[in-house]
Amino acid sequence: MVEPADRPSAAGQRLGAPESFGVSTLEPGLRPPTQAPGRQVSIRVQMLDDTQEVFQISQRSPGKVLFDLVCVHLNLTEGDYFGLEYQDHRKMAVWLDLLKPTLKQIRRPKNTILRFVVKFFPPDHTLLSEELTRYLFALQVKRDLACGRLICNDTSAALMVSHIIQSEIGDFDETQSWQHLLHNKYLPDQDAIRDKITDCHRQHVGQTPAVSDYHLLEIARRLEMYGMRLHPAKDREGTKLNLSVAHTGVLVFQGYTKINAFNWSKVRKLSFKRKRFLIKLRADPTNAHHDTLEFAMASRDCCKIFWKICVEYHAFFRLFEEPKPKPKPILFTRGSSFRFSGRTQKQIIDYVKDSELKKIPFERFPQVVVNGSGSVNGQGLGQGQSPEGRLLSPLTSPLLTDAGCVRIEDEEEARRKKFPTDKAYFIAKELLTTERTYLKDLQVITESFHGVAEKDEAFPESVKNLISTSYDPLYKFHQGFLKEVEQRLAQWEGRSNAHIKGDYQRIGDILLKNIQVVDVHLECLVELERACRSIRKVETVCRDFEQQRVCYLPFNIFLLRPLHRLLHYKLILERLCKHYPPTHDDFRDCRAALADISEMVVQLQGTMMKMENFQKLLELKKDLTGIDILAIPGRVGLQISSHFVNLSLSAFCPTLGHMFVFNLQEFIRLGCLSKLSGKGLQQRMFFLFSDSLVYTSRGMTPSNQFKVHGQLPLYGMTIRESEEEWGVPHSFTLFGQRQSVVVAASCASEMERWVEDIRMAIDLAEQSSSPNADLLSTSLSDNSKSLSEDGGAELESEEELCGSRSSLERQGHRGNTTVHVCWHRNTSVSMVDFSVAVENQLSGNLLRKFKNSNGWQKLWVVFTNFSLFFYKSHQDDYPLASLPLLGYSVTVPSESENIHKDYVFKLHFKSHVYYFRSESEYTFERWMEVIRSATCSASRPLPSTRKDLY
C-alpha cells in the first residue's frame, strides 16, 4: 500500500481527476492485489514527474504486485506500456522482473530507488487510449530531450519544447515565456535556440495541454532516436556500434545513425553466448551473407540484459497474448527461463475497446521551478523542506525568488559575474579543482611519505622502490596535466585571450590527448602491509606518519587514489556528454575519452571493490585492540601473479599491471548499538563482517582504540525483533550457536539497516560449507574486568570532534576517524556508504559563515571520506580543521535566518550551524549532492551507491 500523505498521492488526483482504480496487469474490475502475509518492506519509486512515492509490499511479493500498486496509485489503465527500472549492484540498468520476488532482485531496498518510465514505445501514439497515458509519454519525451537521449535537429527540438511550454504555462506571453525558459532546462544546449522556441510558442495560442501532448508525440515518434536505448557493441571487425530494439525488430546504430535493421519477420532466433550476442536470420537465397550475425558486448551480463529486452519487445508487439510459462524440466535445465510477463499491445487495445472504459479528463496544474525538473540528479523535492515545513527547491536558496530582499554586491559576487555562465565551464572547473587536490594527495606519497621512508634504514628497499616507480611518474604526469587544465580554464574565462571566442571553450581535447599507458602497481598496498607485519619499526614509521597533519586521511587511502580518480574522470565526462548536444565542437572528444575510461572502469571494477575492502580491513585493525587477525594470511589469502596486463589508459587510469586473487573476509557495517546486560543498556561499537559480528567498547588508550569484548559467528545465527519482549524500543535479539545477545538501535531506521545487513551476512555465511573457526585469538567475555562497563562513556565536546586545531594536534586524526565519529554521533556506516564516499569527492572555494557571525570567510574546502577539510588556499599542504558530516543535516536557510545571498546551503547538528556559499548554481548542486551522500548514510537511505543503485 502507499504510505499515507497529506498531499494528493496519485498523478490523476494531482491533476484533478476523480478517484478511480486503474487495472494495469490486473484483471478487469479488480482492486489492488492482496498482499501475501509477512513482514512489510518499503520500496521507493520515482515517477515521471520526478516526485517519489513509497509503497509497502510483502517480503515475498513478486515484482508484479509492486508494479500494480504503482499503476493503481496513478489511476493508470494502460500501464503495460511502462515498467520499473533500477540499477543493480553491477551499476547496470535493468527492468524489474514481474514474475520474480522483488527482494530477490533488489538486494538493498532501503538504498534503491526504482524509476517508473516508459518501457514499450508504440509506433503510433494514437493507439494510446487514455489522455493520462499520453501525458506520461509526453513526460518521458521531455525527460529524454533534457538528458540528450532524444537526438534531433534544432527545428524539431524547438518545436517540441514549444509544445511542452504551451502545455505547462499556456499561451505565449513575452515576459512570462522568456522568464520560464531562463529558469527551466528542456535541452542540453537550450540557449542557442531560445529565439526559435519562442517563435514556435507564439503559434500555439488557444492550444490545450492535451493537444500539445498530441503534437509533441506526433513529432517525437518520427525521430530516428525515439524510444531508443543504445547498448554498446562491436562487430566481427571490432567496429564500435550500438544495438537497440524497437517494435519493428533489432536495430544497429553507428553513433546516432541507424545503419541496419533486422525485422522480427526475418529473425529466426536471438541468443547470447558469453559476451557474444547472436542474431540468427531466416534463410534467404538472395542473400549471400552469413545467416548468423555476431556482436561482441562488454560482458555476459550486458548480453543477457539486451537479450531480455529483445524478448519482451518481440512478445509485446508481435504476440496476441502473454506467453505461457515453460514446463519445468525434470532433471536438467538448459538456457534461461525468462519470459515476458504482462498483456501484449493487442490485449491492451482489445481490453480498452471491449470494456468501454469511461475516459477520465483531468486538468494540469503547471509546476514552475528552477531547472524545470524540480529535482537534483533525479531526487524529488520531497526531501527539501524548510524548518517551517514549506516545500523548497533543493537547487536554490529561497532568497533567489525573494524579489523584495536587498542584495549587497560584495567583491566576490562582482568577480563571479565576470566568469562564463555556461554549465560546461563549471564542469571543467570541477575537473580543475579536484585535480589540484588529487595532485596534493599524490604529493603525500611521493614527497612526504617517501622522505620519511628514505630516512629510516629499517624500511625495506623493495617497498621504497615499488612506491617510487609506481607513483613518481604519475605525479610528474599530473603536474603537466594540471598546468594544461589551468591554462585552458584561464583562456575560457577570457583573462588572457579575451579577443578569442569559442576556440578555448572546451576541455575534451585535453582529456583525450592525455590518454596514454601508465602502470600503477597496486601491490604497493599489499607489500607495505606485509612489511608492517614483519618489521615492527616499519609499522611504527607508518603510524607516526599518519599522525602528521599532511596525512589527513588513513595513508592506505592515498595509495588507492589513482583508482578512485578514474571514477571521477568518468563522472565529469558523463556530465559533459549529457550537457553538450552532439553538434558541439567538444562533444566528440568528450565522448571518445568517456568510451575509453568507461572500458577501464568495467575492467577494474571488481579489483577496485576488493582493494577497497582490503584497505578498510587494514584501517579497522588500527582502531581495534584485542583482535589481531584481520587481513592476514589465513584469514586473507592474497596472491599476486607474476605477469602484468597493460591496459591503455593514462594518468586517468592507474593501470592494473597485475592480477589479484582474493579470499577476503568482507567488511559490511560498523556503528553503535546498545547491548542489554545485567547492568542495563550499555553503548557498544559493533563491527559486522561476512562471517562474524564483533562488539567492542571505547578504551582509554592514548589512541582511543576500541576494546573487543566478544564475537558472534554468523553461521547458524538467527535474528528476531524483540521490542515487546524486552520493552526496549528498536531492539532485536541475535541467537548464536553458543550465546544470545539483545541489542537496541538509536532509531527505527538504524534498526532496519542493521537487521537488513545482518540477515544478508547470515545468508552469505550459510552458503559456506562449514562454520568458520573462531576469529578471536583469545576467549573474550563481555564482563571483562580489565575494562569498565561504561567503556569511556565521557563524550568529547562537539568542537573537539569537529576537527578543531587543538583536536587535530592532540590526537593526530585518530579521534577523528569514521569509527570514532559513529561512536560520538551514535550512528552507523556500511561498506556501501564507503564506496559511495569514494565517488563523491569534491574540492573548491566556499565562503563560510558561522551561526552568530556577520562576515563570510573564503576557504578552500575538500570533501572526502564523509568530512569537510578546510584550508586557507589550495596551495596549503595540510588542513587547518575538519568537520565530520555523519549525523549532520544539509538544507537551505529559511527566510527567518536572513541569509540574503545566492547559492547558500546550511549544515546543522544539534546546536552547531554553519552556512556555506558557492559560486554558481552548478557548484551549489554539486556540493549539495556530495554532502547529502555523507549525511544520508546516517539519516536516511542513500539514493544511489556503487553496489546498489536506484
Coordinates of N, CA, C and O in Angstrom, one line a residue, residues 72 75 96 133 204 253 351 367 431 478 488 496 579 602 632 692 695 720 731 761 837 857 893 913:
V72 N -2.2 1.4 -9.9 CA -3.4 1.8 -9.2 C -3.2 3.2 -8.6 O -4.1 4.0 -8.6
N75 N -3.9 5.7 -11.1 CA -5.1 5.6 -11.9 C -4.9 5.3 -13.3 O -5.5 5.8 -14.2
L96 N 12.6 -4.4 -13.6 CA 12.1 -5.3 -12.6 C 11.4 -6.4 -13.2 O 10.4 -6.2 -14.0
T133 N -2.3 8.5 -20.2 CA -1.2 7.7 -20.7 C -0.4 8.6 -21.7 O 0.9 8.6 -21.6
H204 N 1.0 28.7 -30.9 CA 0.2 27.7 -30.3 C -1.0 28.4 -29.5 O -1.5 27.7 -28.6
F253 N 23.1 0.8 -34.8 CA 23.5 2.2 -35.0 C 25.0 2.3 -34.9 O 25.7 1.6 -34.3
Y351 N -8.8 -4.8 -24.7 CA -9.4 -4.6 -23.4 C -10.1 -3.2 -23.3 O -11.2 -3.1 -22.9
Q367 N 3.8 23.2 -12.7 CA 4.7 23.3 -11.6 C 6.0 24.0 -12.1 O 6.8 23.4 -12.7
L431 N 36.8 19.8 -12.7 CA 37.9 19.0 -13.1 C 39.2 19.6 -12.6 O 40.1 19.0 -12.0
H478 N 50.9 14.3 -13.8 CA 49.7 15.1 -13.4 C 50.1 16.6 -13.2 O 49.3 17.5 -13.2
R488 N 43.9 26.3 -19.9 CA 42.6 26.2 -20.7 C 41.5 27.0 -20.0 O 40.7 27.7 -20.6
S496 N 43.2 36.0 -20.5 CA 44.4 36.1 -21.3 C 44.1 36.1 -22.8 O 45.0 36.5 -23.6
H579 N 25.5 17.3 -21.1 CA 25.3 18.7 -21.3 C 25.4 19.1 -22.8 O 24.6 19.9 -23.3
V602 N 35.0 -0.7 -16.2 CA 34.4 -2.0 -16.3 C 35.5 -3.1 -15.9 O 35.2 -4.0 -15.2
I632 N 45.1 -10.9 7.4 CA 46.4 -11.5 7.5 C 46.3 -12.9 6.8 O 45.2 -13.4 6.5
S692 N 31.2 -12.9 10.9 CA 31.1 -12.7 12.4 C 30.6 -11.3 12.7 O 30.7 -10.4 11.8
Y695 N 31.7 -7.2 18.9 CA 31.3 -6.0 19.6 C 32.4 -5.5 20.6 O 33.1 -6.3 21.2
R720 N 15.7 -11.9 15.6 CA 14.3 -11.7 15.9 C 14.1 -10.3 16.5 O 14.8 -10.0 17.4
S731 N 14.7 -2.7 19.5 CA 15.6 -3.8 20.0 C 15.3 -5.1 19.2 O 14.3 -5.3 18.6
A761 N 24.3 -10.9 5.8 CA 25.5 -11.5 6.2 C 25.3 -13.0 6.6 O 26.1 -13.9 6.3
A837 N 31.3 7.1 -0.8 CA 32.2 8.2 -0.5 C 33.4 8.3 -1.4 O 34.0 9.4 -1.6
Q857 N 33.9 34.0 5.4 CA 35.3 33.7 5.3 C 35.6 32.8 4.1 O 34.9 31.8 4.0
P893 N 18.8 27.7 3.9 CA 18.4 28.5 5.0 C 16.9 29.0 4.8 O 16.5 29.1 3.7
V913 N 25.7 25.1 13.8 CA 25.1 25.5 12.5 C 26.2 26.2 11.7 O 26.9 27.1 12.2

